[in-house]
Amino acid sequence: MPPISLNRRAILAFGGAFIFVLLLSGAVTNHVRPDLVQKHLPDSWRSTSQLPPPQQDPPPPPKKEGNPEQAWQEEIFPLAKAGKIPKINPKNVVNDVNFKTPLLIGFTRNWYLLEQAVVSYLAAGWPASQLIVIDNSGVMDSNLRGLLTPKNPWYLNHTRLTQLGVSIQRTPTLLSFAQLQNFFTNYAIEQDWGYYFWSHMDVVVLSDELLPNYKSVYDRAVEVLGNTLAERRHWGLKLFAYDWLTLVNVEAMKDVGGWDTQIPFYMTDCDLYERLAMKNWTQDPVSAGFIYDVGSHLKDLAVLYPEEGHETELNTTRFQNLKKELEAMMKEKQSNDGGRNYWQARQDGGQGEPFWRNPKGFERGINFWIDKGRELFRLKWNYGECDLIAKGYGIDDGWTDKKPIMPTP
Ligand SMILES: *[C@@H]1O[C@H](CO)[C@@H](O)[C@H](O)[C@H]1NC(C)=O
Ligand SMILES: *[C@@H]1O[C@H](CO)[C@@H](O)[C@H](O)[C@H]1NC(C)=O
Ligand SMILES: *[C@@H]1O[C@H](CO)[C@@H](O)[C@H](O)[C@H]1NC(C)=O
């Protein structure tokens, strides 16, 4: 999977571990950071259907015969191609927003998942002008110039994003997950933003049309932001369904020195979240609607929009079917039965195009650095799990001789 999704998986892993342990013994092991997870879970369960969080990824499963593979589809949003982007529900549009709501979505591989995530945010009311795709495909200006073909895993259609009104920033070269996160923060500093939202690219958001007082995902996110700014507390992060969508305080990121880029993927989130907590920056779970974690895409993204002429209707058959389908897609990804990665396997072309890399080699390379990152975390803290604070660590204890305080049996 693209580096961008690793952070989520680490969080899911300890979320999963937490529930498991609760069920078995009612105790909390050192795999979990109870303060974050405990506050975190109920919200996530509410806002992402009742599916249990998935287990951490094993290595990509061997390709089995008979996996439910999606047929290759070059175009998943024919209406956009025809220049006829559907109207969103006018109830999802929020006027008089007094503050900026920049949302950054990083992209490395899989245009189809990215386009799906972007379109879901737009349909849920996020203004296109506030949505910025960070092109971390590492192919320099090749996507901008349209030099890659859709079967190339690093293909990104700049023209389509521009057509949708979404802007694009490019990273100078391929960044790891931790580097990309620091890129987000630095970008926010350059833009003079005190905060920003970021989202994984392999999610789909859906406004909760079952609410008695309907509000779109965007409306609710704006509300969270407004409350957060009014609180004037020492807030660090607001987590919408784990960190599938996150509101980040730039001041907090500066205070802890940002992400540790020497831990490129897994564990780098534990490292950062623990360091934030060590300096008392809060990390509260919040909610804005349904957020699904998916590894596949809808056949036609038009289904994310209301039917023409019925834009203001809520809880329609379309909505109910869409919700069911997204739940099934999330479940499929979590089942790990090839679901998580099968799209990558389909998007396996582009050989000979600029900056092309062997996709399987790329995956293996990432896995290599994931392992090295875990090793480095252990070197840094003399300890390899996420619950640094519970083991007595403070902000100055990285790279010292300090050992974890283990409970005496
Ligand atoms: C990219 O998007 C544009 C605008 O929707 C569309 O005209 C074009 O066909 C797309 N390119 C490919 C290769 O699909
Ligand atoms: C949504 O529609 C379904 C089916 O028509 C109905 O059973 C359900 O009560 C509705 N929910 C709300 C909150 O309106
Ligand atoms: C964090 O809060 C605790 C408890 O209120 C306090 O003892 C500690 O000094 C604070 N740490 C920092 C870095 O502000």
Short mmCIF file of C-alpha atoms and ligand atoms in Angstrom, two decimals:
data_model
loop_
_atom_site.label_atom_id
_atom_site.label_comp_id
_atom_site.label_asym_id
_atom_site.label_seq_id
_atom_site.Cartn_x
_atom_site.Cartn_y
_atom_site.Cartn_z
CA MET A 1 0.00 0.00 0.00
CA PRO A 2 1.16 3.56 -0.47
CA PRO A 3 3.19 5.02 2.39
CA ILE A 4 0.29 7.32 3.14
CA SER A 5 -1.77 4.50 4.58
CA LEU A 6 0.77 3.08 6.97
CA ASN A 7 0.06 5.43 9.80
CA ARG A 8 -3.55 4.45 9.80
CA ARG A 9 -2.65 0.82 9.90
CA ALA A 10 -0.44 1.25 12.92
CA ILE A 11 -3.29 2.95 14.73
CA LEU A 12 -5.73 0.30 13.65
CA ALA A 13 -3.34 -2.32 14.87
CA PHE A 14 -3.23 -1.06 18.38
CA GLY A 15 -6.94 -0.33 18.29
CA GLY A 16 -7.49 -3.95 17.33
CA ALA A 17 -5.08 -5.16 19.96
CA PHE A 18 -6.88 -3.09 22.57
CA ILE A 19 -10.26 -4.63 21.89
CA PHE A 20 -8.80 -8.08 21.75
CA VAL A 21 -7.15 -7.66 25.09
CA LEU A 22 -10.22 -6.09 26.64
CA LEU A 23 -12.28 -9.03 25.54
CA LEU A 24 -9.83 -11.56 26.83
CA SER A 25 -8.72 -10.14 30.11
CA GLY A 26 -10.03 -6.67 30.69
CA ALA A 27 -6.44 -5.53 30.93
CA VAL A 28 -4.38 -3.37 28.68
CA THR A 29 -1.10 -4.56 27.32
CA ASN A 30 1.89 -2.57 26.33
CA HIS A 31 0.78 -2.70 22.71
CA VAL A 32 -1.72 -0.01 23.30
CA ARG A 33 -1.73 3.54 24.40
CA PRO A 34 -4.82 3.43 26.56
CA ASP A 35 -5.36 7.17 26.85
CA LEU A 36 -5.55 7.64 23.11
CA VAL A 37 -7.30 4.43 22.25
CA GLN A 38 -9.86 4.48 25.00
CA LYS A 39 -11.04 7.93 24.10
CA HIS A 40 -10.72 7.06 20.51
CA LEU A 41 -12.55 3.87 19.97
CA PRO A 42 -16.17 4.63 20.75
CA ASP A 43 -16.11 7.51 18.33
CA SER A 44 -14.52 5.51 15.61
CA TRP A 45 -17.01 2.76 16.09
CA ARG A 46 -19.85 5.21 15.82
CA SER A 47 -18.56 6.95 12.76
CA THR A 48 -17.32 4.02 10.73
CA SER A 49 -20.12 1.51 11.07
CA GLN A 50 -19.88 -1.28 13.58
CA LEU A 51 -17.06 -3.18 11.99
CA PRO A 52 -14.19 -4.11 14.25
CA PRO A 53 -10.88 -2.46 13.42
CA PRO A 54 -8.70 -4.65 11.26
CA GLN A 55 -5.57 -6.39 12.38
CA GLN A 56 -2.23 -5.12 11.29
CA ASP A 57 -1.24 -6.03 7.77
CA PRO A 58 0.72 -9.17 7.31
CA PRO A 59 2.96 -9.12 4.27
CA PRO A 60 0.85 -8.90 1.10
CA PRO A 61 -0.87 -12.25 0.69
CA PRO A 62 0.19 -14.45 -2.19
CA LYS A 63 -2.17 -14.00 -5.09
CA LYS A 64 -4.75 -16.71 -4.82
CA GLU A 65 -6.80 -17.99 -7.67
CA GLY A 66 -10.39 -16.94 -7.42
CA ASN A 67 -9.87 -13.69 -5.50
CA PRO A 68 -12.72 -11.31 -6.23
CA GLU A 69 -10.71 -9.06 -8.49
CA GLN A 70 -12.13 -5.89 -9.89
CA ALA A 71 -12.09 -5.81 -13.64
CA TRP A 72 -9.74 -3.18 -14.97
CA GLN A 73 -11.55 0.06 -15.54
CA GLU A 74 -9.74 3.02 -17.00
CA GLU A 75 -12.48 5.52 -16.23
CA ILE A 76 -14.49 5.46 -13.00
CA PHE A 77 -16.09 8.88 -13.35
CA PRO A 78 -17.47 9.06 -16.92
CA LEU A 79 -19.60 12.11 -16.12
CA ALA A 80 -16.50 14.12 -15.28
CA LYS A 81 -14.86 12.99 -18.48
CA ALA A 82 -17.95 14.20 -20.33
CA GLY A 83 -17.65 17.53 -18.51
CA LYS A 84 -20.87 16.98 -16.54
CA ILE A 85 -19.95 16.88 -12.87
CA PRO A 86 -23.17 16.32 -10.89
CA LYS A 87 -24.50 18.83 -8.36
CA ILE A 88 -24.02 18.14 -4.69
CA ASN A 89 -26.75 18.38 -2.10
CA PRO A 90 -27.19 22.13 -1.46
CA LYS A 91 -27.56 21.26 2.23
CA ASN A 92 -23.90 20.22 2.17
CA VAL A 93 -22.75 23.69 1.19
CA VAL A 94 -21.75 25.81 4.16
CA ASN A 95 -21.80 29.52 3.65
CA ASP A 96 -20.25 32.11 5.94
CA VAL A 97 -17.33 29.99 7.08
CA ASN A 98 -15.15 32.46 8.91
CA PHE A 99 -11.97 30.49 8.68
CA LYS A 100 -9.89 28.54 6.22
CA THR A 101 -10.37 24.78 6.14
CA PRO A 102 -7.41 23.50 4.12
CA LEU A 103 -7.46 19.74 3.62
CA LEU A 104 -4.30 18.02 2.39
CA ILE A 105 -4.45 14.58 0.81
CA GLY A 106 -1.17 12.91 -0.04
CA PHE A 107 -0.89 10.74 -3.12
CA THR A 108 1.78 8.20 -3.96
CA ARG A 109 0.08 5.37 -5.85
CA ASN A 110 -3.39 4.49 -7.10
CA TRP A 111 -5.18 7.33 -8.83
CA TYR A 112 -8.52 5.53 -8.58
CA LEU A 113 -8.53 5.48 -4.80
CA LEU A 114 -7.38 9.07 -4.69
CA GLU A 115 -10.05 10.30 -7.10
CA GLN A 116 -12.67 8.43 -5.09
CA ALA A 117 -11.52 10.02 -1.82
CA VAL A 118 -11.40 13.50 -3.34
CA VAL A 119 -14.84 13.19 -4.94
CA SER A 120 -16.31 11.90 -1.66
CA TYR A 121 -15.01 14.98 0.18
CA LEU A 122 -16.39 17.27 -2.53
CA ALA A 123 -19.80 15.57 -2.44
CA ALA A 124 -19.76 15.90 1.36
CA GLY A 125 -19.45 19.65 0.99
CA TRP A 126 -15.71 20.25 1.31
CA PRO A 127 -15.05 23.26 -0.94
CA ALA A 128 -12.78 22.33 -3.84
CA SER A 129 -10.80 25.51 -3.24
CA GLN A 130 -9.84 24.15 0.20
CA LEU A 131 -8.73 20.76 -1.04
CA ILE A 132 -5.10 20.23 -1.98
CA VAL A 133 -3.71 17.01 -3.33
CA ILE A 134 -0.05 16.58 -2.51
CA ASP A 135 1.42 14.72 -5.46
CA ASN A 136 4.08 12.53 -3.87
CA SER A 137 4.28 10.16 -6.82
CA GLY A 138 7.96 11.05 -7.16
CA VAL A 139 7.77 11.34 -10.94
CA MET A 140 8.65 15.06 -10.95
CA ASP A 141 6.57 16.88 -13.56
CA SER A 142 5.54 13.77 -15.50
CA ASN A 143 1.96 13.72 -14.22
CA LEU A 144 1.61 17.44 -14.68
CA ARG A 145 2.61 16.95 -18.29
CA GLY A 146 0.38 13.90 -18.71
CA LEU A 147 3.22 11.54 -19.54
CA LEU A 148 1.99 8.55 -17.55
CA THR A 149 -0.78 6.18 -18.61
CA PRO A 150 -3.62 4.99 -16.32
CA LYS A 151 -2.13 1.53 -15.82
CA ASN A 152 0.95 3.09 -14.28
CA PRO A 153 0.60 2.91 -10.46
CA TRP A 154 2.00 6.46 -10.13
CA TYR A 155 -0.45 7.93 -12.66
CA LEU A 156 -2.36 10.98 -11.48
CA ASN A 157 -4.73 12.96 -13.71
CA HIS A 158 -3.88 16.61 -13.02
CA THR A 159 -6.44 17.76 -15.60
CA ARG A 160 -9.23 15.95 -13.77
CA LEU A 161 -8.29 17.40 -10.39
CA THR A 162 -8.12 20.87 -11.91
CA GLN A 163 -11.49 20.28 -13.54
CA LEU A 164 -12.88 19.41 -10.10
CA GLY A 165 -11.44 22.67 -8.79
CA VAL A 166 -8.92 20.93 -6.56
CA SER A 167 -5.35 22.20 -6.47
CA ILE A 168 -2.17 20.17 -6.56
CA GLN A 169 1.19 20.63 -4.91
CA ARG A 170 4.10 18.45 -5.79
CA THR A 171 6.72 17.10 -3.41
CA PRO A 172 10.20 17.63 -4.86
CA THR A 173 10.93 13.92 -4.78
CA LEU A 174 9.36 10.75 -3.39
CA LEU A 175 8.94 11.19 0.36
CA SER A 176 8.37 8.57 3.04
CA PHE A 177 5.24 8.76 5.17
CA ALA A 178 7.00 10.73 7.94
CA GLN A 179 8.64 13.08 5.46
CA LEU A 180 5.31 13.70 3.76
CA GLN A 181 3.77 14.59 7.10
CA ASN A 182 6.50 17.14 7.73
CA PHE A 183 5.96 18.42 4.21
CA PHE A 184 2.31 19.06 5.18
CA THR A 185 3.36 21.01 8.27
CA ASN A 186 5.97 23.00 6.41
CA TYR A 187 3.48 23.77 3.68
CA ALA A 188 1.04 25.04 6.32
CA ILE A 189 3.77 27.23 7.79
CA GLU A 190 4.53 28.66 4.36
CA GLN A 191 0.85 29.43 3.86
CA ASP A 192 0.66 30.97 7.33
CA TRP A 193 -1.98 28.52 8.50
CA GLY A 194 -2.17 27.80 12.23
CA TYR A 195 -3.78 24.43 11.54
CA TYR A 196 -4.72 22.14 8.70
CA PHE A 197 -6.70 18.98 8.01
CA TRP A 198 -5.10 15.98 6.37
CA SER A 199 -6.70 12.79 5.18
CA HIS A 200 -5.62 9.41 3.97
CA MET A 201 -6.22 8.85 0.27
CA ASP A 202 -7.76 5.41 0.73
CA VAL A 203 -10.89 6.56 2.51
CA VAL A 204 -14.40 7.47 1.45
CA VAL A 205 -16.40 9.95 3.51
CA LEU A 206 -20.17 9.98 3.62
CA SER A 207 -22.38 12.49 5.39
CA ASP A 208 -24.63 10.92 7.98
CA GLU A 209 -28.07 11.30 6.44
CA LEU A 210 -29.65 9.45 9.34
CA LEU A 211 -29.01 12.29 11.78
CA PRO A 212 -32.10 14.00 13.14
CA ASN A 213 -30.50 17.37 12.44
CA TYR A 214 -28.69 16.68 9.22
CA LYS A 215 -25.25 18.17 8.73
CA SER A 216 -22.72 17.30 6.07
CA VAL A 217 -19.25 15.99 6.85
CA TYR A 218 -17.89 19.40 5.98
CA ASP A 219 -20.40 21.24 8.15
CA ARG A 220 -19.48 19.07 11.11
CA ALA A 221 -15.75 19.41 10.48
CA VAL A 222 -16.16 23.20 10.42
CA GLU A 223 -18.05 22.96 13.70
CA VAL A 224 -15.24 20.92 15.26
CA LEU A 225 -12.72 23.45 14.01
CA GLY A 226 -14.74 26.39 15.33
CA ASN A 227 -15.08 24.78 18.76
CA THR A 228 -11.42 23.86 18.79
CA LEU A 229 -10.29 27.38 18.05
CA ALA A 230 -12.73 28.80 20.60
CA GLU A 231 -11.54 26.44 23.33
CA ARG A 232 -8.05 27.96 23.24
CA ARG A 233 -6.80 24.79 24.88
CA HIS A 234 -3.45 23.14 24.45
CA TRP A 235 -4.87 21.06 21.61
CA GLY A 236 -2.61 19.00 19.36
CA LEU A 237 -4.78 16.84 17.14
CA LYS A 238 -8.46 16.21 16.53
CA LEU A 239 -8.88 12.69 15.21
CA PHE A 240 -11.87 11.83 13.04
CA ALA A 241 -12.10 8.01 13.04
CA TYR A 242 -8.56 7.16 14.12
CA ASP A 243 -6.52 9.53 11.99
CA TRP A 244 -8.32 8.84 8.73
CA LEU A 245 -9.11 12.54 8.84
CA THR A 246 -7.07 14.66 11.23
CA LEU A 247 -7.02 18.29 12.26
CA VAL A 248 -3.48 19.33 13.19
CA ASN A 249 -2.26 22.24 15.29
CA VAL A 250 0.88 23.64 13.64
CA GLU A 251 2.13 25.06 16.93
CA ALA A 252 2.06 21.61 18.51
CA MET A 253 3.98 20.13 15.59
CA LYS A 254 6.62 22.82 15.90
CA ASP A 255 6.84 22.33 19.65
CA VAL A 256 7.76 18.64 19.33
CA GLY A 257 10.01 19.13 16.33
CA GLY A 258 7.67 17.43 13.86
CA TRP A 259 7.73 13.81 12.80
CA ASP A 260 10.92 11.81 13.19
CA THR A 261 11.84 11.19 9.57
CA GLN A 262 14.39 8.58 10.58
CA ILE A 263 11.39 6.35 11.33
CA PRO A 264 9.86 6.42 7.86
CA PHE A 265 6.64 4.37 8.20
CA TYR A 266 5.20 2.23 10.98
CA MET A 267 5.91 3.37 14.53
CA THR A 268 6.61 6.91 13.43
CA ASP A 269 3.02 7.76 14.41
CA CYS A 270 3.51 6.22 17.86
CA ASP A 271 6.70 8.21 18.18
CA LEU A 272 4.95 11.47 17.27
CA TYR A 273 1.71 10.95 19.18
CA GLU A 274 3.60 9.97 22.33
CA ARG A 275 5.90 12.97 22.06
CA LEU A 276 2.87 15.24 21.65
CA ALA A 277 1.28 13.71 24.74
CA MET A 278 4.55 14.04 26.68
CA LYS A 279 4.23 17.77 26.13
CA ASN A 280 0.55 17.72 27.05
CA TRP A 281 -0.82 18.38 23.58
CA THR A 282 -4.32 16.83 23.51
CA GLN A 283 -5.43 14.29 20.90
CA ASP A 284 -9.19 14.11 21.02
CA PRO A 285 -11.47 11.88 19.00
CA VAL A 286 -14.17 13.80 17.16
CA SER A 287 -16.75 12.91 14.56
CA ALA A 288 -18.07 14.33 11.31
CA GLY A 289 -19.92 11.44 9.70
CA PHE A 290 -19.03 8.10 8.19
CA ILE A 291 -15.45 7.46 7.13
CA TYR A 292 -14.64 4.20 5.39
CA ASP A 293 -11.20 2.72 4.93
CA VAL A 294 -11.16 1.01 1.54
CA GLY A 295 -8.80 -0.79 -0.81
CA SER A 296 -11.08 -0.81 -3.84
CA HIS A 297 -13.24 1.66 -5.69
CA LEU A 298 -16.83 2.15 -6.71
CA LYS A 299 -17.67 1.33 -10.32
CA ASP A 300 -18.92 4.83 -10.96
CA LEU A 301 -18.17 7.76 -8.68
CA ALA A 302 -21.41 9.43 -9.75
CA VAL A 303 -23.12 7.38 -7.04
CA LEU A 304 -21.48 9.66 -4.48
CA TYR A 305 -23.75 12.46 -5.71
CA PRO A 306 -27.53 12.74 -5.32
CA GLU A 307 -29.74 11.93 -8.30
CA GLU A 308 -30.45 14.83 -10.59
CA GLY A 309 -33.58 16.68 -9.51
CA HIS A 310 -33.53 15.03 -6.07
CA GLU A 311 -30.49 16.82 -4.69
CA THR A 312 -31.96 17.82 -1.34
CA GLU A 313 -33.47 14.44 -0.46
CA LEU A 314 -31.88 12.53 2.40
CA ASN A 315 -31.77 8.84 3.30
CA THR A 316 -32.65 7.84 -0.24
CA THR A 317 -32.28 4.34 -1.64
CA ARG A 318 -29.09 5.54 -3.30
CA PHE A 319 -27.71 6.60 0.08
CA GLN A 320 -28.67 3.32 1.72
CA ASN A 321 -27.15 1.22 -1.05
CA LEU A 322 -24.01 3.33 -1.12
CA LYS A 323 -23.58 3.00 2.62
CA LYS A 324 -23.98 -0.77 2.37
CA GLU A 325 -21.50 -0.99 -0.47
CA LEU A 326 -18.90 1.10 1.35
CA GLU A 327 -19.32 -1.02 4.45
CA ALA A 328 -18.74 -4.12 2.34
CA MET A 329 -15.67 -2.57 0.72
CA MET A 330 -14.22 -1.74 4.11
CA LYS A 331 -14.92 -5.21 5.39
CA GLU A 332 -13.30 -6.71 2.33
CA LYS A 333 -10.15 -4.68 2.89
CA GLN A 334 -10.03 -5.67 6.54
CA SER A 335 -10.50 -9.31 5.74
CA ASN A 336 -7.04 -9.11 4.21
CA ASP A 337 -8.06 -11.72 1.70
CA GLY A 338 -6.23 -10.07 -1.12
CA GLY A 339 -8.66 -7.19 -0.83
CA ARG A 340 -6.20 -4.74 0.57
CA ASN A 341 -3.83 -4.96 -2.29
CA TYR A 342 -5.59 -6.28 -5.29
CA TRP A 343 -5.97 -2.95 -6.95
CA GLN A 344 -2.22 -2.48 -7.00
CA ALA A 345 -1.92 -5.77 -8.74
CA ARG A 346 -4.30 -4.60 -11.45
CA GLN A 347 -2.52 -1.31 -11.96
CA ASP A 348 0.71 -2.89 -13.04
CA GLY A 349 1.62 -1.13 -16.28
CA GLY A 350 3.55 1.91 -17.34
CA GLN A 351 6.88 0.23 -17.88
CA GLY A 352 9.23 2.52 -19.76
CA GLU A 353 7.39 5.69 -18.75
CA PRO A 354 9.30 8.43 -16.90
CA PHE A 355 10.53 7.46 -13.44
CA TRP A 356 8.88 4.06 -13.66
CA ARG A 357 9.80 1.65 -10.88
CA ASN A 358 9.12 -2.01 -10.60
CA PRO A 359 5.89 -2.02 -8.50
CA LYS A 360 6.70 -5.29 -6.73
CA GLY A 361 10.22 -4.10 -6.01
CA PHE A 362 8.80 -0.81 -4.75
CA GLU A 363 6.56 -2.70 -2.32
CA ARG A 364 9.47 -4.81 -1.12
CA GLY A 365 11.59 -1.71 -0.67
CA ILE A 366 8.90 -0.09 1.46
CA ASN A 367 8.62 -3.22 3.58
CA PHE A 368 12.37 -3.14 4.07
CA TRP A 369 12.23 0.43 5.37
CA ILE A 370 9.21 -0.41 7.53
CA ASP A 371 11.32 -3.02 9.30
CA LYS A 372 14.28 -0.68 9.59
CA GLY A 373 11.97 1.97 11.05
CA ARG A 374 10.85 -0.39 13.79
CA GLU A 375 14.47 -1.15 14.54
CA LEU A 376 15.27 2.51 14.74
CA PHE A 377 12.36 3.20 17.07
CA ARG A 378 13.76 0.55 19.39
CA LEU A 379 17.24 2.06 19.21
CA LYS A 380 15.84 5.48 20.00
CA TRP A 381 13.78 4.45 23.02
CA ASN A 382 15.37 1.13 24.12
CA TYR A 383 11.84 -0.15 23.73
CA GLY A 384 9.76 -1.27 20.79
CA GLU A 385 6.12 -0.60 21.67
CA CYS A 386 3.85 2.42 21.45
CA ASP A 387 3.15 3.06 25.12
CA LEU A 388 6.23 5.12 25.91
CA ILE A 389 4.56 7.33 28.51
CA ALA A 390 3.14 4.36 30.40
CA LYS A 391 6.67 2.97 30.53
CA GLY A 392 7.96 6.13 32.16
CA TYR A 393 9.40 7.96 29.19
CA GLY A 394 9.43 11.73 28.95
CA ILE A 395 10.19 14.11 26.14
CA ASP A 396 13.97 14.13 26.73
CA ASP A 397 14.36 10.37 27.01
CA GLY A 398 14.88 9.48 23.35
CA TRP A 399 18.43 8.43 22.50
CA THR A 400 19.42 8.06 26.16
CA ASP A 401 20.18 5.02 28.31
CA LYS A 402 16.70 5.11 29.82
CA LYS A 403 15.01 1.72 29.98
CA PRO A 404 11.26 1.10 30.16
CA ILE A 405 9.76 0.73 33.61
CA MET A 406 8.14 -2.68 33.54
CA PRO A 407 5.47 -3.56 36.09
CA THR A 408 6.72 -6.05 38.65
CA PRO A 409 4.78 -9.27 38.38
C1 LIG B 1 -7.98 13.07 -17.42
O1 LIG B 1 -9.08 13.89 -17.09
C2 LIG B 1 -9.52 14.69 -18.17
C3 LIG B 1 -10.56 15.66 -17.61
O2 LIG B 1 -11.66 14.99 -17.07
C4 LIG B 1 -10.06 13.79 -19.25
O3 LIG B 1 -10.49 14.57 -20.36
C5 LIG B 1 -8.96 12.85 -19.70
O4 LIG B 1 -9.48 11.90 -20.62
C6 LIG B 1 -8.38 12.10 -18.52
N1 LIG B 1 -7.20 11.36 -18.97
C7 LIG B 1 -7.17 10.04 -19.03
C8 LIG B 1 -5.93 9.44 -19.56
O5 LIG B 1 -8.10 9.35 -18.67
C1 LIG B 2 -34.04 5.74 6.46
O1 LIG B 2 -34.79 4.97 5.55
C2 LIG B 2 -35.05 3.64 5.98
C3 LIG B 2 -35.72 2.88 4.85
O2 LIG B 2 -36.64 3.68 4.20
C4 LIG B 2 -35.90 3.69 7.24
O3 LIG B 2 -36.14 2.39 7.70
C5 LIG B 2 -35.16 4.48 8.30
O4 LIG B 2 -35.96 4.62 9.46
C6 LIG B 2 -34.76 5.86 7.78
N1 LIG B 2 -33.95 6.50 8.78
C7 LIG B 2 -34.11 7.77 9.11
C8 LIG B 2 -33.24 8.27 10.22
O5 LIG B 2 -34.88 8.51 8.55
C1 LIG B 3 1.97 18.16 31.64
O1 LIG B 3 0.96 18.10 32.61
C2 LIG B 3 1.37 17.49 33.83
C3 LIG B 3 0.18 17.31 34.72
O2 LIG B 3 -0.61 18.46 34.75
C4 LIG B 3 2.47 18.34 34.46
O3 LIG B 3 2.91 17.76 35.66
C5 LIG B 3 3.63 18.47 33.48
O4 LIG B 3 4.60 19.32 33.98
C6 LIG B 3 3.17 18.96 32.12
N1 LIG B 3 4.26 18.82 31.18
C7 LIG B 3 4.59 19.77 30.30
C8 LIG B 3 5.74 19.47 29.40
O5 LIG B 3 3.98 20.82 30.21
#
